[in-house]
Coordinates of C-alpha atoms and ligand atoms in Angstrom, one line a residue:
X1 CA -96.3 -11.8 115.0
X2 CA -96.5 -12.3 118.7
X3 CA -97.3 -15.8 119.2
X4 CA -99.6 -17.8 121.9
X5 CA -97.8 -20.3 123.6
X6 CA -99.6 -22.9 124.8
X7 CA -99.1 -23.9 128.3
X8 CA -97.2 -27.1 128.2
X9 CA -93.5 -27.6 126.7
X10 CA -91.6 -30.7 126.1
X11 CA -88.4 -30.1 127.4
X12 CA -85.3 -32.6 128.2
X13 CA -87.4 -36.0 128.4
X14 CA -90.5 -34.8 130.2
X15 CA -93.6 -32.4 129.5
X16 CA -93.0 -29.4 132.0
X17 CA -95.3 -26.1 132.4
X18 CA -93.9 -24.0 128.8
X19 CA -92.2 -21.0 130.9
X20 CA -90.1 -24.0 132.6
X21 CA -88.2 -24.9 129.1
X22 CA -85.2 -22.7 129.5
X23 CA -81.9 -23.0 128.1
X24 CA -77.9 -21.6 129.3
X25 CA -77.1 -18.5 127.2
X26 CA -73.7 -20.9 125.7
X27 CA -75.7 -23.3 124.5
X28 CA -74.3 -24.8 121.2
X29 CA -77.7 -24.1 119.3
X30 CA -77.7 -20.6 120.4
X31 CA -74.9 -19.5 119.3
X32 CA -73.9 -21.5 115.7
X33 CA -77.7 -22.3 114.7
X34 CA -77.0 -25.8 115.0
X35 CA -80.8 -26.9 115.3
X36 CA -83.5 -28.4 113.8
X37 CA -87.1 -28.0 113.7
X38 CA -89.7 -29.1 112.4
X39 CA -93.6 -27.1 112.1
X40 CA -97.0 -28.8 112.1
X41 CA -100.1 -28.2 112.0
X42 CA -102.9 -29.4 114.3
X43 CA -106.7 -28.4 112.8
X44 CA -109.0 -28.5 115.0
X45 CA -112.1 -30.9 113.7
X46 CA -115.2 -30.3 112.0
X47 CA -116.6 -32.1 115.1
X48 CA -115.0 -30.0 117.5
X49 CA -113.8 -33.3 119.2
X50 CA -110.2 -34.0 117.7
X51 CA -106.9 -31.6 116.5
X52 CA -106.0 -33.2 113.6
X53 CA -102.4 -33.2 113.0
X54 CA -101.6 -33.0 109.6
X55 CA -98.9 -35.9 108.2
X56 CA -97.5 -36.5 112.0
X57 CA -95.0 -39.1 110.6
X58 CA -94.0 -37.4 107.7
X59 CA -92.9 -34.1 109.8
X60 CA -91.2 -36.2 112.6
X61 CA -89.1 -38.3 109.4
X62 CA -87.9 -35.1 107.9
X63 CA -86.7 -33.5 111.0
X64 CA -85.0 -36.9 112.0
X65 CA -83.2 -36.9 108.6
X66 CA -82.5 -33.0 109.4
X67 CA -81.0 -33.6 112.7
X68 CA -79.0 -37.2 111.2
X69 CA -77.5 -34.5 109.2
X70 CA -76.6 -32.6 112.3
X71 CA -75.3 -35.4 113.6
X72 CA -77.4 -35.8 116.5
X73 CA -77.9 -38.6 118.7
X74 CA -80.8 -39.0 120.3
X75 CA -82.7 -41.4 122.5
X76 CA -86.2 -41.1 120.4
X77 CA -86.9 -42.4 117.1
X78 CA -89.4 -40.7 114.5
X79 CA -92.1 -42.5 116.1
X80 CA -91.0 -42.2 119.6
X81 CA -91.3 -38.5 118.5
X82 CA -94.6 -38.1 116.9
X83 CA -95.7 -40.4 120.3
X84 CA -94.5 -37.8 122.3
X85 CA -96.2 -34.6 119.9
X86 CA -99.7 -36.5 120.4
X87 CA -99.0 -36.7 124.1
X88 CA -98.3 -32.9 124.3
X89 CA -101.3 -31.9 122.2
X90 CA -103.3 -33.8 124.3
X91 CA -101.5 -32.5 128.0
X92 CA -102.4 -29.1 126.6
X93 CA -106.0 -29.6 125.1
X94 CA -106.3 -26.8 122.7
X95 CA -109.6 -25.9 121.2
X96 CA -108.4 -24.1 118.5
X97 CA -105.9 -24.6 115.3
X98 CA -102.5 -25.2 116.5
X99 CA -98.6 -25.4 115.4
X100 CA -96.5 -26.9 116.7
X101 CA -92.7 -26.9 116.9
X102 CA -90.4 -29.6 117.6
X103 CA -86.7 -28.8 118.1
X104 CA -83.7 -31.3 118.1
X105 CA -80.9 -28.7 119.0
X106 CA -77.0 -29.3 120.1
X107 CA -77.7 -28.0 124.0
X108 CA -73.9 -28.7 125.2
X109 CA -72.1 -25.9 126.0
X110 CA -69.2 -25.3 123.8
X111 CA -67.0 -23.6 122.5
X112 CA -66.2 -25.6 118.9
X113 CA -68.2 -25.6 116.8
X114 CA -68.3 -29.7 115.8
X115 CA -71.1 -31.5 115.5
X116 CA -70.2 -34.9 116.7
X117 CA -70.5 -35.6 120.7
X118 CA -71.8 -32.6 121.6
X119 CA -74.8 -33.4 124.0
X120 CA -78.4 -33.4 121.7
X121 CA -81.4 -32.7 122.9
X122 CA -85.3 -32.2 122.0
X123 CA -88.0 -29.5 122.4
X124 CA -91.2 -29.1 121.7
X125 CA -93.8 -26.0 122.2
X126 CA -96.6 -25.7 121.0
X127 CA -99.1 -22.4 119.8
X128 CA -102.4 -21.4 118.6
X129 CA -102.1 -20.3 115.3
X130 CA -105.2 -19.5 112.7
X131 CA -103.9 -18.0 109.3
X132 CA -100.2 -17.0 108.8
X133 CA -100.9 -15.1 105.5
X134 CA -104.0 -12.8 105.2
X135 CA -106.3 -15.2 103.2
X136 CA -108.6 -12.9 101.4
X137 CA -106.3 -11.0 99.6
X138 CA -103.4 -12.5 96.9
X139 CA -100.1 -12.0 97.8
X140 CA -97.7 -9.4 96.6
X141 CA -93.7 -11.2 96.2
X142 CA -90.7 -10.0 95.1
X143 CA -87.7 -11.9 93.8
X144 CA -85.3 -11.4 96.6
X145 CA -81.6 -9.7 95.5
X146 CA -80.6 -13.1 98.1
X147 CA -79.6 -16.2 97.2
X148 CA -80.7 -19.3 98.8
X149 CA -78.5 -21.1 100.2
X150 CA -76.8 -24.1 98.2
X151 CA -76.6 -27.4 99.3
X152 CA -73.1 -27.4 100.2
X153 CA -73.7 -24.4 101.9
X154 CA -76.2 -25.2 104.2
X155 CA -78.6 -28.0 102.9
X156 CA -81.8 -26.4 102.5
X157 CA -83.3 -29.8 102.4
X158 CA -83.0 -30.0 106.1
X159 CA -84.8 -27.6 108.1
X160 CA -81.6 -26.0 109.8
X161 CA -81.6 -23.5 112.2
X162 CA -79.0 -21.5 111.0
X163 CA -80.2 -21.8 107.2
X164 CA -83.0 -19.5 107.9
X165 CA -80.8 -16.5 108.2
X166 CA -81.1 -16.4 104.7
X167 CA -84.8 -16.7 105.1
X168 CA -84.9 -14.2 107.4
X169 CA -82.6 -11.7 105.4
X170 CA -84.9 -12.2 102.1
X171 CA -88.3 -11.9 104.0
X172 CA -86.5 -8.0 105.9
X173 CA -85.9 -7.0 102.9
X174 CA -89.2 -7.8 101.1
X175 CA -91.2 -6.4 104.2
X176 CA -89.6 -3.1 104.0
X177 CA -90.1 -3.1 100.1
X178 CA -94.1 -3.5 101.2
X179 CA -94.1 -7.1 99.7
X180 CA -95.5 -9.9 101.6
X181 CA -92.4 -12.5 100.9
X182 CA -89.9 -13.0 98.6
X183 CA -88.8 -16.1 96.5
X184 CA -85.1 -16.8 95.8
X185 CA -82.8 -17.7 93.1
X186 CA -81.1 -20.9 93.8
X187 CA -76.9 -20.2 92.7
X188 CA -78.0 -21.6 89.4
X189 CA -80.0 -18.4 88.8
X190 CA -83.4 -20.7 88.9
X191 CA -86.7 -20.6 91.7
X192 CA -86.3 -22.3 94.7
X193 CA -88.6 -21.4 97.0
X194 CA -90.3 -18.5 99.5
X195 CA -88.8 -17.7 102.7
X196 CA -90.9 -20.5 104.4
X197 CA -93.0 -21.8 101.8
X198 CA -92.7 -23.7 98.3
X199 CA -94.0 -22.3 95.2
X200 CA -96.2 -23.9 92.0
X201 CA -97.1 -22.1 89.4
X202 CA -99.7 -22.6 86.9
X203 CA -99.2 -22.8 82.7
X204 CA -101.6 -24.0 80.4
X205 CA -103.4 -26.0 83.1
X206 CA -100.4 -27.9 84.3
X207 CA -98.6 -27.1 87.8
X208 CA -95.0 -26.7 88.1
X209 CA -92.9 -27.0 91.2
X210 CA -89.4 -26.7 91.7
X211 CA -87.8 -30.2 91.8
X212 CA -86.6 -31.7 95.5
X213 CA -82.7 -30.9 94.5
X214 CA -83.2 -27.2 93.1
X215 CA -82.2 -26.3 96.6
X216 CA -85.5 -26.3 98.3
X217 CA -87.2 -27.6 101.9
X218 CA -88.8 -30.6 100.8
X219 CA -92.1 -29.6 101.7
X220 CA -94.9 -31.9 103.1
X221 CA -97.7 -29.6 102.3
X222 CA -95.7 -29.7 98.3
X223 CA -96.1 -33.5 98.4
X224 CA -99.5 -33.8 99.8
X225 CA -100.4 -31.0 96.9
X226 CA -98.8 -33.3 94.2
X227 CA -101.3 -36.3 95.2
X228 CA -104.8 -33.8 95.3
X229 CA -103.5 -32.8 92.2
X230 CA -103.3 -36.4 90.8
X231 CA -106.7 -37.0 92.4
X232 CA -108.5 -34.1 90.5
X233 CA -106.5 -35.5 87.4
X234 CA -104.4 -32.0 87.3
X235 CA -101.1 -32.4 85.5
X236 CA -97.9 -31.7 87.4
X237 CA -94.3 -31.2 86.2
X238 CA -91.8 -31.1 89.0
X239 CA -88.7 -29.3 87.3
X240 CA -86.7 -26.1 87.5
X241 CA -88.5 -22.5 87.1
X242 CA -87.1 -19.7 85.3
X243 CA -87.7 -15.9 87.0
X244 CA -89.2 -15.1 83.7
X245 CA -91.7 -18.2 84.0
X246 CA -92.7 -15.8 87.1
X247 CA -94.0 -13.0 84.8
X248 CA -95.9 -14.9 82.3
X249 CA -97.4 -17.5 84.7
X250 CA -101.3 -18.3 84.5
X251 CA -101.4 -18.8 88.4
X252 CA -99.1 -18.9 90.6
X253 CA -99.5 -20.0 94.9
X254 CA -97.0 -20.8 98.0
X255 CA -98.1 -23.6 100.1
X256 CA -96.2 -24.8 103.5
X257 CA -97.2 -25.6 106.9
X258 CA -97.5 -22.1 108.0
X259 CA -98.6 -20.8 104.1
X260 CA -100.7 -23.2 104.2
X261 CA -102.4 -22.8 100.0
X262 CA -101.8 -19.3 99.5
X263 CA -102.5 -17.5 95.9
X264 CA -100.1 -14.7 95.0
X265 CA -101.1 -12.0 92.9
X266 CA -98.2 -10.5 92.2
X267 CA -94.2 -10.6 91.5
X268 CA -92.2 -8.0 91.3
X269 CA -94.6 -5.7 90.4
X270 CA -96.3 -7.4 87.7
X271 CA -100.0 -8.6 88.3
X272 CA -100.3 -12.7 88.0
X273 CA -102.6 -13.8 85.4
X274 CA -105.4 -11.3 86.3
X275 CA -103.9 -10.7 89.4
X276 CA -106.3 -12.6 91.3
X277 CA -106.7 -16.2 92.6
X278 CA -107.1 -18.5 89.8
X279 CA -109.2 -21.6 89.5
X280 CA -106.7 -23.9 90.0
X281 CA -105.6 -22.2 93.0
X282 CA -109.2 -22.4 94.0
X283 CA -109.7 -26.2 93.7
X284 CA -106.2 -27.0 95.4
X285 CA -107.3 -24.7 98.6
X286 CA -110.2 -26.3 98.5
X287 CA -109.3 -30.0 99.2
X288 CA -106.3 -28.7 101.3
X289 CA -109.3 -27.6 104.0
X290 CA -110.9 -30.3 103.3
X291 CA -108.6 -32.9 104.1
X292 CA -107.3 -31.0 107.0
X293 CA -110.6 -30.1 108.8
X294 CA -111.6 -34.0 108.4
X295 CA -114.5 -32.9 105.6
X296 CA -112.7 -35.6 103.0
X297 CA -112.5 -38.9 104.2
X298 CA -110.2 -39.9 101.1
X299 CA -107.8 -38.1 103.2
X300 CA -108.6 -39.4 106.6
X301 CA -104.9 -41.3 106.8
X302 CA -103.4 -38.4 106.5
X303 CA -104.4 -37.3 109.9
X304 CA -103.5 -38.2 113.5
X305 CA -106.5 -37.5 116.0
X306 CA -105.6 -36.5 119.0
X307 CA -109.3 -36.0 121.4
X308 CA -110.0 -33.0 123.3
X309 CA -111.5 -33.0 126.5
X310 CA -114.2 -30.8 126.8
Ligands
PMP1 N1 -89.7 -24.1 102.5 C1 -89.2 -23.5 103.7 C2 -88.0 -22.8 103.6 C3 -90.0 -23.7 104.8 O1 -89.5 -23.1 106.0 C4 -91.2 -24.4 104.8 C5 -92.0 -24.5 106.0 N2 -91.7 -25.7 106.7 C6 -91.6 -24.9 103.6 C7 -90.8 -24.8 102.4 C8 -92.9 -25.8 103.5 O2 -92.7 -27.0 104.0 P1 -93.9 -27.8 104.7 O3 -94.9 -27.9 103.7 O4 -93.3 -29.1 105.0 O5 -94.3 -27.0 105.9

């Protein structure tokens, strides 16, 4: 996927035209992965007149804890951050759905690989972006033969550069099996999660997600599913998944930034439930564009408005 950058980057303290944001070849990030991002979403309005980005403070708080973990030391907060995305947004006046990608990366050039004292700085680009998985189909997963990565590994809970060479060697090898991503076994044998999306099943009416230390991103579109589903009085259990739980699963959908709600069809061959998207499924996709259009005003406060200019 080729993407479209829009044309205004944040790079090194100041918005600059996006094809100015260049980096040395030796930076530390480049070559040991030691970065962290973060990816939101900005929906463009019902009205036309605002991108709505979707749980600003949340997304800038994780990637600060992410790059705390990094050890990075920076001269903006999590709210000097999420200041400085609305800024962008705005400098580049998009009038369409946008992501956008904030990156808090060690940019001193190196040669150990430490973490402490090694120059941090921050990124930010941002591009259009409509669906990331085809919508009007179900998607076809496989388990993955890889294993995610273990907290004293690489913490999957922060959104680490390097970690997603395991993302990235689980999603090759499902797109040249033909499947559309893969979920991985955690080293305890259970689900974690998709390449770059979180999973919930469905059984008997109740959702199940994997639990925040079964070695999975905490995901903000996981959370903000948790609280539709209190709110259309949907039961949720937030606990480990066996593979098997996969096969025999009523419904089954990844969700994520990028994912957005998206109903699989299929594991590893085997149809889920009747292999289409169940109701469930349905009604959780349906608030999700709800709340993120600005069509639900019970979920207003979970938006930052940013106005276009016409
Ligand atoms: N897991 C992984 C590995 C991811 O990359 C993502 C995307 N950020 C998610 C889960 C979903 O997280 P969120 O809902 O915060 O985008």
């Amino acid at each position: 996927m080729e993407i479209d950058l829009q044309p205004y980057a944040y790079f090194e303290g100041e918005i600059v035209p996006a094809d100015q944001a260049k980096v040395s070849i030796a930076t530390h990030a480049l070559q040991y992965g030691t970065g962290a991002f973060g990816g939101i979403r900005g929906y463009l309005d019902v009205s036309g007149e605002t991108i709505n980005i979707f749980r600003l403070p949340d997304h800038t708080r994780r990637l600060m804890n992410s790059a705390r973990i990094l050890r990075c030391e920076l001269n903006l907060d999590a709210d000097g951050l999420a200041g400085v995305i609305q800024d962008l947004v705005a400098k580049n006046n998009p009038h369409s759905n946008v992501y956008i990608r904030p990156f808090i990366y060690k940019a001193g050039i190196e040669l150990t690989p430490h973490l402490k004292g090694i120059r941090d700085e921050i990124a930010i680009y941002v591009i259009q972006l409509d669906d990331y998985f085809a919508m009007d189909h179900p998607l076809r997963l496989m388990v993955s033969a890889w294993t995610r990565i273990a907290d004293n590994i690489i913490p999957s809970r922060a959104k680490i550069s390097g970690g997603y060479i395991n993302s990235s060697l689980a999603k090759d090898q499902a797109a040249e099996a033909g499947f559309d991503d893969a979920l991985m076994l955690n080293e305890r044998g259970k689900i974690s999660e998709a390449s770059g999306a979180n999973l919930f099943i469905v059984r008997n009416g109740t959702l199940i997600t994997s639990p925040v230390n079964g070695d999975i991103l905490e995901g903000i579109t996981r959370r903000s599913i948790a609280k539709f589903a209190r709110d259309l009085g949907i039961a949720l259990e937030e606990r480990e998944i066996d593979r098997s739980e996969l096969y025999v699963a009523d419904e089954a959908f990844l969700c994520g930034t990028g994912a957005q709600v998206a109903a699989i069809g299929n594991i590893d061959g085997r149809p889920v439930g009747n292999g289409e998207r169940g109701p469930i499924t349905q009604r959780i996709q349906e608030v999700f564009f709800a709340c993120v259009k600005g069509e639900d005003p019970r979920y207003g406060d979970l938006l930052t408005k940013v106005p276009v200019r016409p």
